């Protein structure tokens, strides 16, 4: 299974951006339990979303996860400069096996 | 406060072995799935392996099956990853992560330990 994300996106401060996560095996569904992570340079990843849309206790309200067509999606609304980071999705592919996407570098400009 | 501290990373020659450890604190270790994730320099994340709370089941990415072994010692609040037959492509920062609720695969992360195979 190959999980594909946009390599890079740019958004203006205060704007809205949607990142997507696709699977080579077909549509991403709730059964893939999409997880989303944020990673800033030199830091460990930080969990944001699990099972499509559930937020961690520390996840800002401006982040939301959902299914968009045949993909998983993460929307940032009212983007802040500190949201500049790389974002990774993680899909459950059955038999207790997970696959990360290649990551999206988000630039806030 | 949940804390995960990895150790054991080193520079090793191809074909050699290494054992990584992850010391956990701040939670009941035996209640949670644990996972190893790696990140090659300048690259993305790769899910490597995970293990059930009681250690009864272990799961691996195909590229490490037969070479790596994940294990845990719940009495010592510790997670391990035994890396055998190391290859250059195993060079990466190895993170341990704790699961959360169901399908919250990696809720908390350590800071990682660097393994260089050269």
Short mmCIF file of C-alpha atoms in Angstrom, two decimals:
data_model
loop_
_atom_site.label_atom_id
_atom_site.label_comp_id
_atom_site.label_asym_id
_atom_site.label_seq_id
_atom_site.Cartn_x
_atom_site.Cartn_y
_atom_site.Cartn_z
CA UNK A 1 0.00 0.00 0.00
CA UNK A 2 1.24 3.47 -0.92
CA UNK A 3 -0.30 6.46 0.83
CA UNK A 4 -0.07 9.73 -1.09
CA UNK A 5 -0.21 13.30 0.15
CA UNK A 6 0.40 16.61 -1.58
CA UNK A 7 4.17 17.24 -1.37
CA UNK A 8 3.72 20.90 -0.55
CA UNK A 9 1.05 23.54 -0.06
CA UNK A 10 1.15 27.25 0.66
CA UNK A 11 -1.45 29.23 2.57
CA UNK A 12 -1.73 32.83 3.71
CA UNK A 13 -2.07 33.66 7.39
CA UNK A 14 -5.73 33.56 8.34
CA UNK A 15 -6.59 31.46 5.33
CA UNK A 16 -7.92 27.94 5.01
CA UNK A 17 -6.14 24.95 3.53
CA UNK A 18 -7.07 21.30 3.06
CA UNK A 19 -4.51 18.52 2.99
CA UNK A 20 -5.50 15.12 1.61
CA UNK A 21 -4.42 11.52 2.04
CA UNK A 22 -5.06 8.87 -0.59
CA UNK A 23 -4.51 5.12 -0.68
CA UNK A 24 -3.21 3.17 -3.65
CA UNK A 25 -5.60 0.33 -2.81
CA UNK A 26 -8.73 2.40 -3.32
CA UNK A 27 -10.96 4.73 -1.37
CA UNK A 28 -9.97 5.78 2.12
CA UNK A 29 -12.82 4.95 4.48
CA UNK A 30 -13.52 5.15 8.19
CA UNK A 31 -12.09 1.64 8.43
CA UNK A 32 -8.65 3.10 7.69
CA UNK A 33 -8.94 5.15 10.89
CA UNK A 34 -6.89 8.05 9.49
CA UNK A 35 -4.48 9.64 11.95
CA UNK A 36 -2.82 13.02 11.32
CA UNK A 37 0.47 14.29 12.74
CA UNK A 38 2.33 17.58 12.70
CA UNK A 39 6.10 17.73 12.68
CA UNK A 40 8.24 20.84 12.94
CA UNK A 41 11.94 20.85 12.06
CA UNK A 42 14.10 19.16 14.67
CA UNK A 43 11.11 17.95 16.66
CA UNK A 44 9.30 14.67 17.11
CA UNK A 45 5.91 14.38 15.45
CA UNK A 46 2.85 15.42 17.41
CA UNK A 47 -0.50 13.68 17.09
CA UNK A 48 -3.42 15.85 15.98
CA UNK A 49 -6.30 13.63 14.84
CA UNK A 50 -7.20 9.94 15.12
CA UNK A 51 -9.94 7.79 13.63
CA UNK A 52 -10.74 10.33 10.91
CA UNK A 53 -12.00 13.21 13.02
CA UNK A 54 -11.22 12.75 16.70
CA UNK A 55 -8.97 15.46 18.10
CA UNK A 56 -6.32 15.01 20.74
CA UNK A 57 -6.88 17.11 23.83
CA UNK A 58 -4.17 19.54 22.70
CA UNK A 59 -5.31 19.92 19.09
CA UNK A 60 -6.39 23.47 18.31
CA UNK A 61 -10.00 23.92 17.22
CA UNK A 62 -8.87 25.22 13.83
CA UNK A 63 -7.78 21.70 12.84
CA UNK A 64 -10.45 19.30 11.63
CA UNK A 65 -10.28 15.86 10.05
CA UNK A 66 -12.84 14.23 7.79
CA UNK A 67 -13.33 12.10 4.69
CA UNK A 68 -13.44 13.98 1.42
CA UNK A 69 -14.59 11.83 -1.46
CA UNK A 70 -12.21 8.87 -1.61
CA UNK A 71 -9.56 10.47 0.60
CA UNK A 72 -8.92 11.46 4.18
CA UNK A 73 -8.56 15.19 4.68
CA UNK A 74 -7.24 17.64 7.23
CA UNK A 75 -8.45 21.23 7.09
CA UNK A 76 -6.79 24.14 8.86
CA UNK A 77 -9.04 27.16 9.19
CA UNK A 78 -7.68 30.52 10.22
CA UNK A 79 -4.10 29.39 9.70
CA UNK A 80 -1.51 30.75 12.11
CA UNK A 81 2.20 31.26 11.40
CA UNK A 82 3.00 28.49 13.89
CA UNK A 83 1.10 26.01 11.73
CA UNK A 84 3.98 25.99 9.26
CA UNK A 85 5.17 22.40 9.51
CA UNK A 86 5.09 19.04 7.78
CA UNK A 87 1.89 17.04 8.14
CA UNK A 88 1.69 13.28 7.87
CA UNK A 89 -1.32 11.02 7.62
CA UNK A 90 -1.30 7.43 8.83
CA UNK A 91 -3.74 4.79 7.62
CA UNK A 92 -4.68 1.46 9.17
CA UNK A 93 -4.35 -1.11 6.40
CA UNK A 94 -5.64 -4.16 8.23
CA UNK A 95 -3.95 -6.99 10.15
CA UNK A 96 -2.61 -4.42 12.61
CA UNK A 97 -0.48 -2.85 9.91
CA UNK A 98 -0.23 0.90 9.37
CA UNK A 99 1.22 3.03 6.57
CA UNK A 100 2.30 6.67 6.68
CA UNK A 101 1.83 9.05 3.82
CA UNK A 102 4.83 10.86 2.40
CA UNK A 103 3.96 14.10 4.14
CA UNK A 104 2.85 17.60 3.10
CA UNK A 105 5.10 20.57 3.76
CA UNK A 106 2.83 23.45 4.62
CA UNK A 107 4.20 26.94 4.15
CA UNK A 108 2.43 29.90 5.72
CA UNK A 109 3.25 32.92 3.60
CA UNK B 1 3.05 13.51 32.47
CA UNK B 2 3.65 10.91 29.80
CA UNK B 3 7.35 10.52 29.03
CA UNK B 4 9.05 8.26 26.52
CA UNK B 5 12.82 8.22 26.36
CA UNK B 6 14.59 6.23 23.68
CA UNK B 7 18.18 5.06 23.91
CA UNK B 8 20.57 2.68 22.24
CA UNK B 9 21.11 4.38 18.90
CA UNK B 10 24.62 4.17 17.53
CA UNK B 11 26.85 3.94 14.47
CA UNK B 12 27.06 0.31 13.40
CA UNK B 13 28.42 -1.59 10.43
CA UNK B 14 26.13 -3.32 7.94
CA UNK B 15 25.14 -6.78 9.06
CA UNK B 16 25.56 -6.01 12.74
CA UNK B 17 22.92 -5.81 15.46
CA UNK B 18 21.63 -3.17 17.85
CA UNK B 19 19.01 -3.03 20.58
CA UNK B 20 16.95 0.08 21.13
CA UNK B 21 15.13 0.79 24.37
CA UNK B 22 12.29 3.08 25.29
CA UNK B 23 11.73 3.93 28.95
CA UNK B 24 8.15 4.91 29.70
CA UNK B 25 6.79 6.84 32.65
CA UNK B 26 3.74 8.83 33.67
CA UNK B 27 1.16 6.20 32.72
CA UNK B 28 0.26 2.55 33.25
CA UNK B 29 2.55 1.04 30.64
CA UNK B 30 0.83 -2.34 30.56
CA UNK B 31 -2.46 -0.77 29.41
CA UNK B 32 -1.25 0.53 26.04
CA UNK B 33 -0.17 -0.56 22.61
CA UNK B 34 3.33 0.62 21.80
CA UNK B 35 4.82 1.41 18.41
CA UNK B 36 8.18 2.07 16.77
CA UNK B 37 8.32 4.60 13.94
CA UNK B 38 11.45 5.60 12.03
CA UNK B 39 12.47 8.56 9.94
CA UNK B 40 15.42 8.47 7.57
CA UNK B 41 17.40 11.71 7.34
CA UNK B 42 15.39 14.29 5.45
CA UNK B 43 12.63 11.79 4.69
CA UNK B 44 9.15 10.96 5.86
CA UNK B 45 7.92 8.73 8.63
CA UNK B 46 7.76 4.95 8.38
CA UNK B 47 5.68 2.78 10.69
CA UNK B 48 7.95 -0.08 11.75
CA UNK B 49 6.23 -2.28 14.31
CA UNK B 50 3.80 -2.35 17.18
CA UNK B 51 2.98 -4.61 20.08
CA UNK B 52 -0.12 -5.37 22.09
CA UNK B 53 -0.34 -4.21 25.73
CA UNK B 54 0.35 -7.68 27.09
CA UNK B 55 2.94 -8.48 24.43
CA UNK B 56 0.81 -11.27 22.97
CA UNK B 57 0.90 -9.89 19.44
CA UNK B 58 3.54 -8.15 17.39
CA UNK B 59 3.26 -6.67 13.90
CA UNK B 60 5.87 -5.43 11.44
CA UNK B 61 6.34 -3.60 8.17
CA UNK B 62 7.48 -6.01 5.48
CA UNK B 63 10.92 -4.42 5.11
CA UNK B 64 11.95 -5.43 8.65
CA UNK B 65 10.16 -8.76 9.07
CA UNK B 66 12.60 -11.44 10.10
CA UNK B 67 15.28 -8.88 11.03
CA UNK B 68 13.69 -6.70 13.74
CA UNK B 69 11.92 -7.83 16.90
CA UNK B 70 9.71 -5.64 19.05
CA UNK B 71 9.24 -6.62 22.67
CA UNK B 72 8.29 -5.15 25.99
CA UNK B 73 8.85 -5.67 29.70
CA UNK B 74 5.80 -4.40 31.51
CA UNK B 75 7.48 -4.87 34.89
CA UNK B 76 10.22 -2.47 33.79
CA UNK B 77 7.95 -0.08 31.85
CA UNK B 78 10.17 -0.59 28.86
CA UNK B 79 9.80 -1.17 25.14
CA UNK B 80 12.54 -2.64 22.99
CA UNK B 81 13.44 -3.04 19.35
CA UNK B 82 16.10 -5.59 18.43
CA UNK B 83 17.63 -4.73 15.08
CA UNK B 84 19.54 -7.54 13.35
CA UNK B 85 21.20 -7.80 9.95
CA UNK B 86 21.26 -4.04 9.67
CA UNK B 87 21.39 -2.39 6.26
CA UNK B 88 22.30 1.11 5.15
CA UNK B 89 18.63 1.78 4.48
CA UNK B 90 17.85 1.21 8.15
CA UNK B 91 19.66 4.46 8.96
CA UNK B 92 17.08 6.62 10.68
CA UNK B 93 15.87 8.26 13.83
CA UNK B 94 13.80 5.67 15.66
CA UNK B 95 10.87 6.94 17.71
CA UNK B 96 8.82 5.03 20.20
CA UNK B 97 5.21 6.03 20.56
CA UNK B 98 2.35 5.17 22.84
CA UNK B 99 -1.12 4.45 21.58
CA UNK B 100 -4.20 6.12 22.93
CA UNK B 101 -7.82 5.21 22.46
CA UNK B 102 -8.70 2.58 19.90
CA UNK B 103 -6.94 3.35 16.59
CA UNK B 104 -5.13 6.34 18.11
CA UNK B 105 -1.92 4.69 17.00
CA UNK B 106 0.74 7.12 18.20
CA UNK B 107 -0.66 9.60 20.69
CA UNK B 108 2.58 10.34 22.52
CA UNK B 109 6.10 10.28 21.11
CA UNK B 110 9.61 10.17 22.43
CA UNK B 111 12.38 12.38 21.05
CA UNK B 112 13.99 9.57 19.09
CA UNK B 113 17.35 7.84 18.91
CA UNK B 114 19.60 7.86 15.83
CA UNK B 115 20.77 4.65 14.23
CA UNK B 116 23.43 5.01 11.54
CA UNK B 117 24.41 1.97 9.50
CA UNK B 118 27.67 2.54 7.68
#
